[in-house]
Each structure stands twice: as structure tokens, then as C-alpha cells.
Amino acid sequence: MLAKCKRVRYRAVVPYRPFEDQNCSIAAALAVVGERWTLLVLREVLLGHRRFQDIRRNTGIAPNILSDRLQTLVDHDVLERRLYSEHPESYEYVATRKALDAVPVLVALMQWGDRHAATPEGPPRVYVHAACGHDADPQLQCGHCGEPIATGELRVRPGPGATAAQRADPLLPAMGASRSANR
């Protein structure tokens, strides 16, 4: 008779480590929206579910965590908290310009998930271009010439806020430009 394997389940406590020592816009963005529930909360607000209970129902997030994530987004001016009922006192969360500027991040995550994590039946939601009514496949394009940018066609150079160490690396291959991406 074979013994049943009992999996030991544990939760590792991951200490919070601020990104203050990194001069990186990705790290700075993650400090605001990088927690696992935050982008799902933002997704709900951007889909029009602006009330606490609606967000909670659609994400399955615990109320205390949802309160914390909403407060973080309000503190960073990503969402605005607005009173919609005085009796009982109730609030809704409205997207600000910062929230709308995060839409390309959500689109990119959804496209990645559609490609690499969707069920065999296909993606659960599909973007539609409102202007023409057809399914959309949003793509990254050059702000200068307007041409689409394929994976591996980007490079990274030091910007005006670069440190001396960052300026020492004048032109780097960007994400996706490595050989492993071409395998």
C-alpha cells in the first residue's frame, strides 16, 4: 500500500522592501500598483464597477485587503473616492487620469494572459475597437514615426533622470531583445 503524500501548506511571510534605492520607473510604478490585487481592483473600476461591494464580488478579495488597496490607489491619486449616498454613507471609486494612463498596462497583461494562460477555449474577454466595432489587437507603436514596434525592436538609453551608473550603459537591448526570446 502506498502512503499518501501530505503536502505541507505554509505561507511565507514576504517582508515589504521599498524600491527607494532603485532609480527605475518600473520599480516606482510597482510601488503603487504592483501588489497582486491592485491591478484587479483597477480593472474593476475601469470596467465601471465603482462600488466597494461590486469590486469585492467580482474579485473575491477580502474586505480588509480591498479597503487597503483602494486607499493606496486614492492616496496616489489613481482613484478618487466620491460620496454617492449620505444615508447610509456610501462611496464609489472613480478613475483619474493616472488610472486611465494604466490602461495600456492592463491591455498588455491581458494580451500576455490570452497568449500564455487562457483556457483552450480562448480568452474570456476580447477588446473591441469602439470606432469601427471590430475586435482589436492593440499594439505598441513608435510615437515618432507611427510604425508598429515588434518584440526585440526596442532599445533602452539613459534618460534625463539617469544616475552615473545608468549613464555608463549607453544603449541596452530592451525587454524581449535577448536571444532567449527568439527561441
Coordinates of N, CA and C in Angstrom, one line a residue:
M1 N 0.8 -1.2 0.0 CA 0.0 0.0 0.0 C 0.9 1.2 0.0
L2 N 0.6 2.2 -0.9 CA 1.3 3.4 -0.9 C 0.8 4.5 0.0
A3 N 1.7 5.1 0.7 CA 1.3 6.2 1.6 C 0.9 7.4 0.8
K4 N -0.1 8.1 1.3 CA -0.5 9.3 0.7 C 0.4 10.4 1.1
C5 N 0.8 11.2 0.1 CA 1.7 12.3 0.4 C 0.9 13.5 0.9
K6 N 1.3 14.0 2.1 CA 0.6 15.1 2.7 C 1.4 16.3 2.4
R7 N 0.9 17.2 1.6 CA 1.6 18.5 1.3 C 1.5 19.4 2.5
V8 N 2.6 19.9 2.9 CA 2.7 20.9 3.9 C 2.4 22.2 3.3
R9 N 1.3 22.9 3.7 CA 1.0 24.2 3.2 C 1.4 25.2 4.2
Y10 N 2.1 26.2 3.7 CA 2.5 27.3 4.5 C 2.5 28.6 3.7
R11 N 2.4 29.6 4.4 CA 2.5 30.9 3.8 C 3.8 31.6 4.3
A12 N 4.6 31.8 3.3 CA 5.9 32.5 3.6 C 5.6 34.0 3.8
V13 N 6.1 34.5 4.9 CA 5.9 36.0 5.1 C 7.0 36.7 4.3
V14 N 6.5 37.4 3.3 CA 7.4 38.2 2.5 C 7.5 39.6 3.0
P15 N 8.7 40.0 3.5 CA 8.8 41.3 4.1 C 8.7 42.4 3.0
Y16 N 8.1 43.5 3.3 CA 8.0 44.6 2.3 C 9.3 45.3 2.2
R17 N 9.8 45.4 1.0 CA 11.0 46.1 0.8 C 10.7 47.2 -0.2
P18 N 10.9 48.4 0.2 CA 10.6 49.5 -0.7 C 11.6 49.6 -1.8
F19 N 11.2 50.2 -2.9 CA 12.1 50.3 -4.1 C 12.8 51.6 -4.1
E20 N 12.9 52.3 -3.0 CA 13.5 53.6 -3.0 C 15.0 53.7 -3.5
D21 N 15.7 52.5 -3.3 CA 17.1 52.5 -3.7 C 17.3 52.2 -5.2
Q22 N 16.2 52.0 -5.9 CA 16.2 51.8 -7.3 C 15.8 53.0 -8.1
N23 N 16.6 53.4 -9.0 CA 16.3 54.6 -9.9 C 15.6 54.0 -11.2
C24 N 14.4 53.6 -11.0 CA 13.7 52.8 -12.1 C 12.2 53.1 -12.1
S25 N 11.7 53.5 -13.3 CA 10.3 53.9 -13.4 C 9.4 52.6 -13.2
I26 N 9.9 51.5 -13.5 CA 9.1 50.2 -13.3 C 9.0 50.0 -11.8
A27 N 10.1 50.1 -11.1 CA 10.0 49.9 -9.6 C 9.1 51.0 -9.0
A28 N 9.2 52.2 -9.4 CA 8.3 53.3 -8.9 C 6.8 53.0 -9.2
A29 N 6.5 52.4 -10.4 CA 5.1 52.1 -10.7 C 4.7 50.9 -9.8
L30 N 5.6 49.9 -9.6 CA 5.2 48.7 -8.8 C 5.0 49.1 -7.4
A31 N 5.6 50.1 -6.9 CA 5.4 50.6 -5.5 C 3.9 51.0 -5.3
V32 N 3.3 51.4 -6.4 CA 1.8 51.9 -6.4 C 0.9 50.7 -6.8
V33 N 1.2 50.1 -7.9 CA 0.2 49.1 -8.5 C 0.7 47.7 -8.5
G34 N 1.9 47.4 -7.9 CA 2.5 46.1 -8.1 C 2.0 45.0 -7.1
E35 N 1.1 45.3 -6.2 CA 0.6 44.3 -5.3 C -0.4 43.4 -6.1
R36 N -0.5 42.2 -5.8 CA -1.2 41.2 -6.6 C -2.7 41.6 -6.9
W37 N -3.4 42.2 -5.9 CA -4.8 42.6 -6.1 C -5.0 43.9 -6.7
T38 N -4.0 44.8 -6.7 CA -4.2 46.2 -7.1 C -4.7 46.3 -8.5
L39 N -4.1 45.6 -9.5 CA -4.5 45.8 -10.9 C -5.9 45.2 -11.1
L40 N -6.2 44.2 -10.3 CA -7.6 43.6 -10.5 C -8.6 44.6 -10.0
V41 N -8.3 45.3 -8.9 CA -9.2 46.4 -8.4 C -9.3 47.5 -9.4
L42 N -8.2 47.9 -10.0 CA -8.2 48.9 -11.0 C -9.0 48.4 -12.2
R43 N -8.8 47.2 -12.6 CA -9.6 46.6 -13.7 C -11.1 46.8 -13.5
E44 N -11.5 46.5 -12.3 CA -13.0 46.6 -12.0 C -13.5 48.0 -12.1
V45 N -12.7 49.0 -11.6 CA -13.1 50.4 -11.6 C -13.2 50.8 -13.1
L46 N -12.2 50.4 -13.9 CA -12.2 50.8 -15.3 C -13.3 50.2 -16.1
L47 N -13.8 49.0 -15.6 CA -14.9 48.4 -16.3 C -16.2 48.9 -15.8
G48 N -16.2 49.9 -14.9 CA -17.4 50.5 -14.4 C -18.0 50.0 -13.1
H49 N -17.3 49.1 -12.5 CA -17.7 48.6 -11.1 C -17.0 49.5 -10.1
R50 N -17.7 50.5 -9.6 CA -17.0 51.5 -8.8 C -17.3 51.5 -7.3
R51 N -18.2 50.6 -7.0 CA -18.6 50.5 -5.6 C -17.9 49.3 -4.9
F52 N -17.6 49.5 -3.6 CA -16.9 48.5 -2.8 C -17.4 47.1 -3.0
Q53 N -18.7 46.9 -2.8 CA -19.3 45.6 -2.9 C -19.2 45.0 -4.3
D54 N -19.3 45.8 -5.3 CA -19.2 45.3 -6.7 C -17.8 44.8 -6.9
I55 N -16.8 45.6 -6.5 CA -15.4 45.3 -6.7 C -15.1 44.0 -5.9
R56 N -15.6 43.9 -4.7 CA -15.4 42.7 -3.8 C -16.0 41.5 -4.5
R57 N -17.2 41.6 -4.9 CA -17.9 40.5 -5.5 C -17.2 40.0 -6.8
N58 N -16.7 40.9 -7.6 CA -16.1 40.5 -8.9 C -14.6 40.0 -8.8
T59 N -14.0 40.3 -7.6 CA -12.6 39.9 -7.5 C -12.4 38.8 -6.5
G60 N -13.3 38.7 -5.5 CA -13.2 37.7 -4.4 C -12.2 38.2 -3.3
I61 N -11.8 39.4 -3.4 CA -10.8 39.9 -2.4 C -11.5 40.1 -1.0
A62 N -10.7 39.9 0.0 CA -11.2 40.1 1.4 C -11.4 41.6 1.6
P63 N -12.4 41.9 2.4 CA -12.8 43.3 2.6 C -11.6 44.2 3.1
N64 N -10.8 43.6 4.1 CA -9.7 44.4 4.6 C -8.7 44.7 3.6
I65 N -8.4 43.7 2.8 CA -7.4 43.9 1.7 C -7.9 44.9 0.7
L66 N -9.2 44.8 0.3 CA -9.8 45.7 -0.7 C -9.7 47.1 -0.1
S67 N -10.1 47.3 1.1 CA -10.0 48.7 1.7 C -8.6 49.2 1.6
D68 N -7.6 48.4 1.9 CA -6.2 48.8 1.9 C -5.8 49.2 0.4
R69 N -6.2 48.3 -0.5 CA -5.8 48.6 -1.9 C -6.5 49.9 -2.5
L70 N -7.7 50.0 -2.1 CA -8.5 51.2 -2.6 C -7.8 52.5 -1.9
Q71 N -7.5 52.4 -0.7 CA -6.8 53.6 0.0 C -5.5 53.9 -0.7
T72 N -4.7 52.9 -1.0 CA -3.4 53.1 -1.7 C -3.7 53.8 -3.0
L73 N -4.6 53.4 -3.8 CA -4.9 54.0 -5.1 C -5.4 55.4 -4.9
V74 N -6.2 55.7 -3.9 CA -6.7 57.0 -3.6 C -5.5 57.9 -3.1
D75 N -4.7 57.4 -2.3 CA -3.5 58.1 -1.8 C -2.6 58.6 -2.9
H76 N -2.5 57.8 -3.9 CA -1.6 58.0 -5.1 C -2.3 58.7 -6.2
D77 N -3.6 59.2 -6.0 CA -4.4 59.9 -7.0 C -4.6 59.0 -8.2
V78 N -4.7 57.7 -8.1 CA -5.1 56.8 -9.2 C -6.6 56.7 -9.2
L79 N -7.2 56.7 -8.0 CA -8.7 56.7 -7.9 C -9.1 57.9 -7.0
E80 N -10.3 58.3 -7.3 CA -10.9 59.4 -6.4 C -12.1 58.8 -5.7
R81 N -12.2 59.0 -4.4 CA -13.3 58.5 -3.6 C -14.4 59.5 -3.6
R82 N -15.6 59.2 -4.0 CA -16.7 60.1 -4.1 C -17.9 59.6 -3.3
L83 N -18.5 60.5 -2.5 CA -19.8 60.1 -1.8 C -20.9 60.0 -2.8
Y84 N -21.6 58.9 -2.8 CA -22.8 58.8 -3.7 C -24.1 58.6 -2.9
S85 N -24.0 58.4 -1.6 CA -25.2 58.3 -0.8 C -24.9 58.8 0.6
E86 N -25.7 59.6 1.2 CA -25.5 60.1 2.5 C -26.1 59.2 3.6
H87 N -27.2 58.6 3.2 CA -28.0 57.7 4.2 C -28.2 56.3 3.5
P88 N -27.5 55.3 3.8 CA -26.3 55.3 4.5 C -25.1 55.9 3.8
E89 N -24.1 56.4 4.5 CA -23.0 57.0 3.9 C -22.2 55.9 3.0
S90 N -22.2 56.2 1.7 CA -21.5 55.2 0.8 C -20.7 56.0 -0.2
Y91 N -19.6 55.3 -0.6 CA -18.7 55.9 -1.5 C -18.5 55.0 -2.8
E92 N -18.1 55.7 -3.9 CA -17.7 55.0 -5.0 C -16.3 55.4 -5.4
Y93 N -15.6 54.7 -6.2 CA -14.3 55.0 -6.6 C -14.2 55.3 -8.1
V94 N -13.7 56.4 -8.5 CA -13.7 56.9 -9.8 C -12.3 57.0 -10.4
A95 N -12.1 56.6 -11.6 CA -10.8 56.6 -12.2 C -10.4 58.0 -12.5
T96 N -9.1 58.3 -12.2 CA -8.5 59.6 -12.5 C -7.7 59.4 -13.8
R97 N -7.0 60.5 -14.2 CA -6.1 60.4 -15.4 C -5.0 59.4 -15.2
K98 N -4.5 59.2 -13.9 CA -3.5 58.2 -13.7 C -4.1 56.8 -13.9
A99 N -5.3 56.6 -13.5 CA -5.9 55.3 -13.8 C -6.0 55.0 -15.3
L100 N -6.5 56.0 -16.0 CA -6.7 55.9 -17.5 C -5.3 55.6 -18.1
D101 N -4.3 56.2 -17.6 CA -2.9 56.0 -18.1 C -2.4 54.6 -17.9
A102 N -3.0 53.9 -17.0 CA -2.7 52.5 -16.7 C -3.3 51.5 -17.7
V103 N -4.3 52.0 -18.5 CA -5.0 51.1 -19.4 C -4.0 50.3 -20.3
P104 N -3.0 50.9 -20.9 CA -2.1 50.1 -21.7 C -1.4 49.0 -20.9
V105 N -1.2 49.2 -19.7 CA -0.6 48.1 -18.8 C -1.5 47.0 -18.7
L106 N -2.8 47.3 -18.5 CA -3.8 46.2 -18.3 C -4.0 45.5 -19.7
V107 N -4.0 46.2 -20.8 CA -4.1 45.6 -22.1 C -3.0 44.7 -22.3
A108 N -1.8 45.1 -22.0 CA -0.6 44.2 -22.2 C -0.7 43.0 -21.4
L109 N -1.1 43.1 -20.1 CA -1.2 42.0 -19.2 C -2.3 41.0 -19.8
M110 N -3.4 41.6 -20.2 CA -4.5 40.7 -20.8 C -4.0 40.0 -22.0
Q111 N -3.3 40.7 -22.9 CA -2.8 40.0 -24.1 C -1.8 38.9 -23.8
W112 N -0.9 39.2 -22.8 CA 0.0 38.1 -22.4 C -0.8 36.9 -21.8
G113 N -1.7 37.2 -21.0 CA -2.6 36.2 -20.4 C -3.3 35.4 -21.5
D114 N -3.8 36.1 -22.5 CA -4.5 35.4 -23.6 C -3.6 34.5 -24.3
R115 N -2.4 34.9 -24.5 CA -1.4 34.1 -25.2 C -0.8 32.9 -24.4
H116 N -0.7 33.2 -23.1 CA 0.1 32.2 -22.3 C -0.7 31.5 -21.2
A117 N -1.9 32.0 -20.9 CA -2.6 31.5 -19.7 C -4.1 31.2 -20.0
A118 N -4.6 31.5 -21.1 CA -6.0 31.3 -21.4 C -6.4 29.8 -21.5
T119 N -7.6 29.5 -21.3 CA -8.1 28.2 -21.5 C -8.0 27.8 -22.9
P120 N -8.1 26.5 -23.2 CA -8.1 26.1 -24.6 C -9.3 26.7 -25.4
E121 N -10.3 27.0 -24.8 CA -11.5 27.6 -25.5 C -11.2 29.0 -25.9
G122 N -10.2 29.7 -25.3 CA -9.8 31.0 -25.7 C -10.0 32.0 -24.6
P123 N -9.7 33.2 -24.9 CA -9.7 34.3 -23.9 C -11.1 34.5 -23.4
P124 N -11.3 34.9 -22.1 CA -12.6 35.2 -21.5 C -13.2 36.5 -22.0
R125 N -12.4 37.5 -22.4 CA -12.8 38.8 -22.9 C -12.0 39.2 -24.1
V126 N -12.6 40.0 -25.0 CA -11.9 40.4 -26.2 C -12.1 41.9 -26.3
Y127 N -11.0 42.6 -26.6 CA -11.1 44.1 -26.8 C -11.8 44.3 -28.2
V128 N -12.6 45.4 -28.2 CA -13.3 45.8 -29.4 C -12.9 47.3 -29.6
H129 N -12.6 47.6 -30.9 CA -12.3 49.0 -31.2 C -13.6 49.7 -31.4
A130 N -13.9 50.7 -30.5 CA -15.2 51.3 -30.4 C -15.4 52.1 -31.7
A131 N -14.4 52.6 -32.4 CA -14.6 53.4 -33.6 C -15.1 52.6 -34.8
C132 N -14.7 51.3 -34.9 CA -15.1 50.5 -36.1 C -15.9 49.3 -35.7
G133 N -15.9 49.0 -34.4 CA -16.8 47.9 -33.9 C -16.1 46.5 -34.1
H134 N -14.9 46.4 -34.6 CA -14.3 45.1 -34.8 C -13.4 44.8 -33.6
D135 N -13.1 43.5 -33.5 CA -12.2 43.0 -32.4 C -10.9 43.7 -32.7
A136 N -10.2 44.1 -31.6 CA -9.0 44.8 -31.7 C -7.8 44.0 -31.1
D137 N -6.7 44.2 -31.7 CA -5.4 43.7 -31.2 C -4.5 44.8 -31.0
P138 N -4.6 45.6 -29.9 CA -3.8 46.8 -29.7 C -2.3 46.4 -29.7
Q139 N -1.6 47.3 -30.3 CA -0.1 47.1 -30.5 C 0.7 48.3 -30.1
L140 N 1.9 48.1 -29.7 CA 2.8 49.1 -29.4 C 3.3 49.8 -30.7
Q141 N 3.3 51.1 -30.7 CA 3.8 51.8 -31.9 C 4.7 52.9 -31.5
C142 N 5.5 53.3 -32.5 CA 6.5 54.4 -32.3 C 5.8 55.7 -32.2
G143 N 6.1 56.5 -31.2 CA 5.5 57.8 -31.1 C 6.0 58.8 -32.1
H144 N 7.1 58.5 -32.7 CA 7.7 59.4 -33.7 C 7.2 59.1 -35.1
C145 N 7.4 57.8 -35.6 CA 7.0 57.5 -37.0 C 5.7 56.8 -37.1
G146 N 5.1 56.3 -36.0 CA 3.8 55.7 -36.0 C 3.9 54.2 -36.4
E147 N 5.0 53.7 -36.7 CA 5.1 52.3 -37.1 C 5.0 51.3 -35.9
P148 N 4.4 50.1 -36.1 CA 4.3 49.2 -35.0 C 5.7 48.8 -34.6
I149 N 5.8 48.5 -33.3 CA 7.1 48.0 -32.8 C 7.0 46.6 -32.4
A150 N 7.8 45.7 -33.0 CA 7.8 44.3 -32.7 C 8.7 44.0 -31.5
T151 N 8.4 42.9 -30.8 CA 9.3 42.5 -29.7 C 10.7 42.4 -30.2
G152 N 11.6 43.0 -29.5 CA 13.0 42.9 -29.9 C 13.5 44.2 -30.7
E153 N 12.6 45.1 -31.0 CA 12.9 46.2 -31.8 C 13.1 47.5 -30.9
L154 N 13.1 47.3 -29.6 CA 13.3 48.4 -28.7 C 14.7 48.4 -28.1
R155 N 15.2 49.5 -27.8 CA 16.5 49.6 -27.1 C 16.2 50.6 -25.9
V156 N 17.1 50.6 -25.0 CA 16.9 51.5 -23.8 C 18.2 52.3 -23.7
R157 N 18.0 53.6 -23.5 CA 19.2 54.5 -23.3 C 18.9 55.3 -22.0
P158 N 20.0 55.9 -21.5 CA 19.8 56.7 -20.2 C 18.9 57.9 -20.5
G159 N 18.0 58.2 -19.6 CA 17.2 59.3 -19.7 C 17.7 60.5 -18.8
P160 N 17.0 61.6 -18.8 CA 17.5 62.7 -18.1 C 17.6 62.5 -16.6
G161 N 16.9 61.5 -16.0 CA 17.0 61.3 -14.6 C 17.9 60.1 -14.3
A162 N 18.8 59.7 -15.2 CA 19.7 58.6 -15.0 C 20.8 58.9 -14.0
T163 N 21.2 57.9 -13.3 CA 22.3 58.0 -12.4 C 23.6 57.9 -13.2
A164 N 24.7 58.1 -12.6 CA 26.0 58.0 -13.3 C 26.2 56.5 -13.7
A165 N 25.8 55.6 -12.9 CA 25.9 54.2 -13.3 C 25.0 53.8 -14.5
Q166 N 23.8 54.4 -14.5 CA 22.9 54.2 -15.7 C 23.5 54.8 -16.9
R167 N 24.1 56.0 -16.8 CA 24.7 56.7 -18.0 C 25.9 55.9 -18.5
A168 N 26.5 55.0 -17.7 CA 27.6 54.2 -18.2 C 27.2 53.1 -19.2
D169 N 25.9 52.8 -19.2 CA 25.4 51.8 -20.1 C 24.6 52.6 -21.2
P170 N 25.3 53.0 -22.2 CA 24.7 54.0 -23.2 C 23.5 53.5 -23.9
L171 N 23.5 52.3 -24.5 CA 22.4 51.7 -25.2 C 22.2 50.3 -25.0
L172 N 21.1 49.9 -24.4 CA 20.9 48.5 -24.0 C 19.8 47.9 -24.8
P173 N 19.9 46.5 -25.0 CA 18.8 45.9 -25.6 C 17.6 46.0 -24.6
A174 N 16.4 46.2 -25.1 CA 15.2 46.3 -24.2 C 14.7 44.9 -23.9
M175 N 13.7 44.9 -23.1 CA 13.0 43.7 -22.8 C 12.5 43.0 -24.1
G176 N 12.8 41.7 -24.2 CA 12.4 41.0 -25.4 C 13.4 40.9 -26.5
A177 N 14.6 41.6 -26.3 CA 15.6 41.7 -27.4 C 16.7 40.6 -27.2
S178 N 16.5 39.8 -26.1 CA 17.6 38.8 -25.9 C 17.4 37.6 -26.8
R179 N 18.4 36.8 -26.9 CA 18.3 35.6 -27.7 C 17.3 34.6 -27.2
S180 N 17.1 34.5 -25.9 CA 16.1 33.6 -25.4 C 14.7 33.9 -25.8
A181 N 14.4 35.1 -26.1 CA 13.1 35.5 -26.6 C 12.9 35.0 -28.0
N182 N 13.9 34.7 -28.8 CA 13.8 34.3 -30.1 C 13.7 32.7 -30.3
R183 N 13.8 32.0 -29.2 CA 13.8 30.6 -29.3 C 12.5 30.0 -29.5

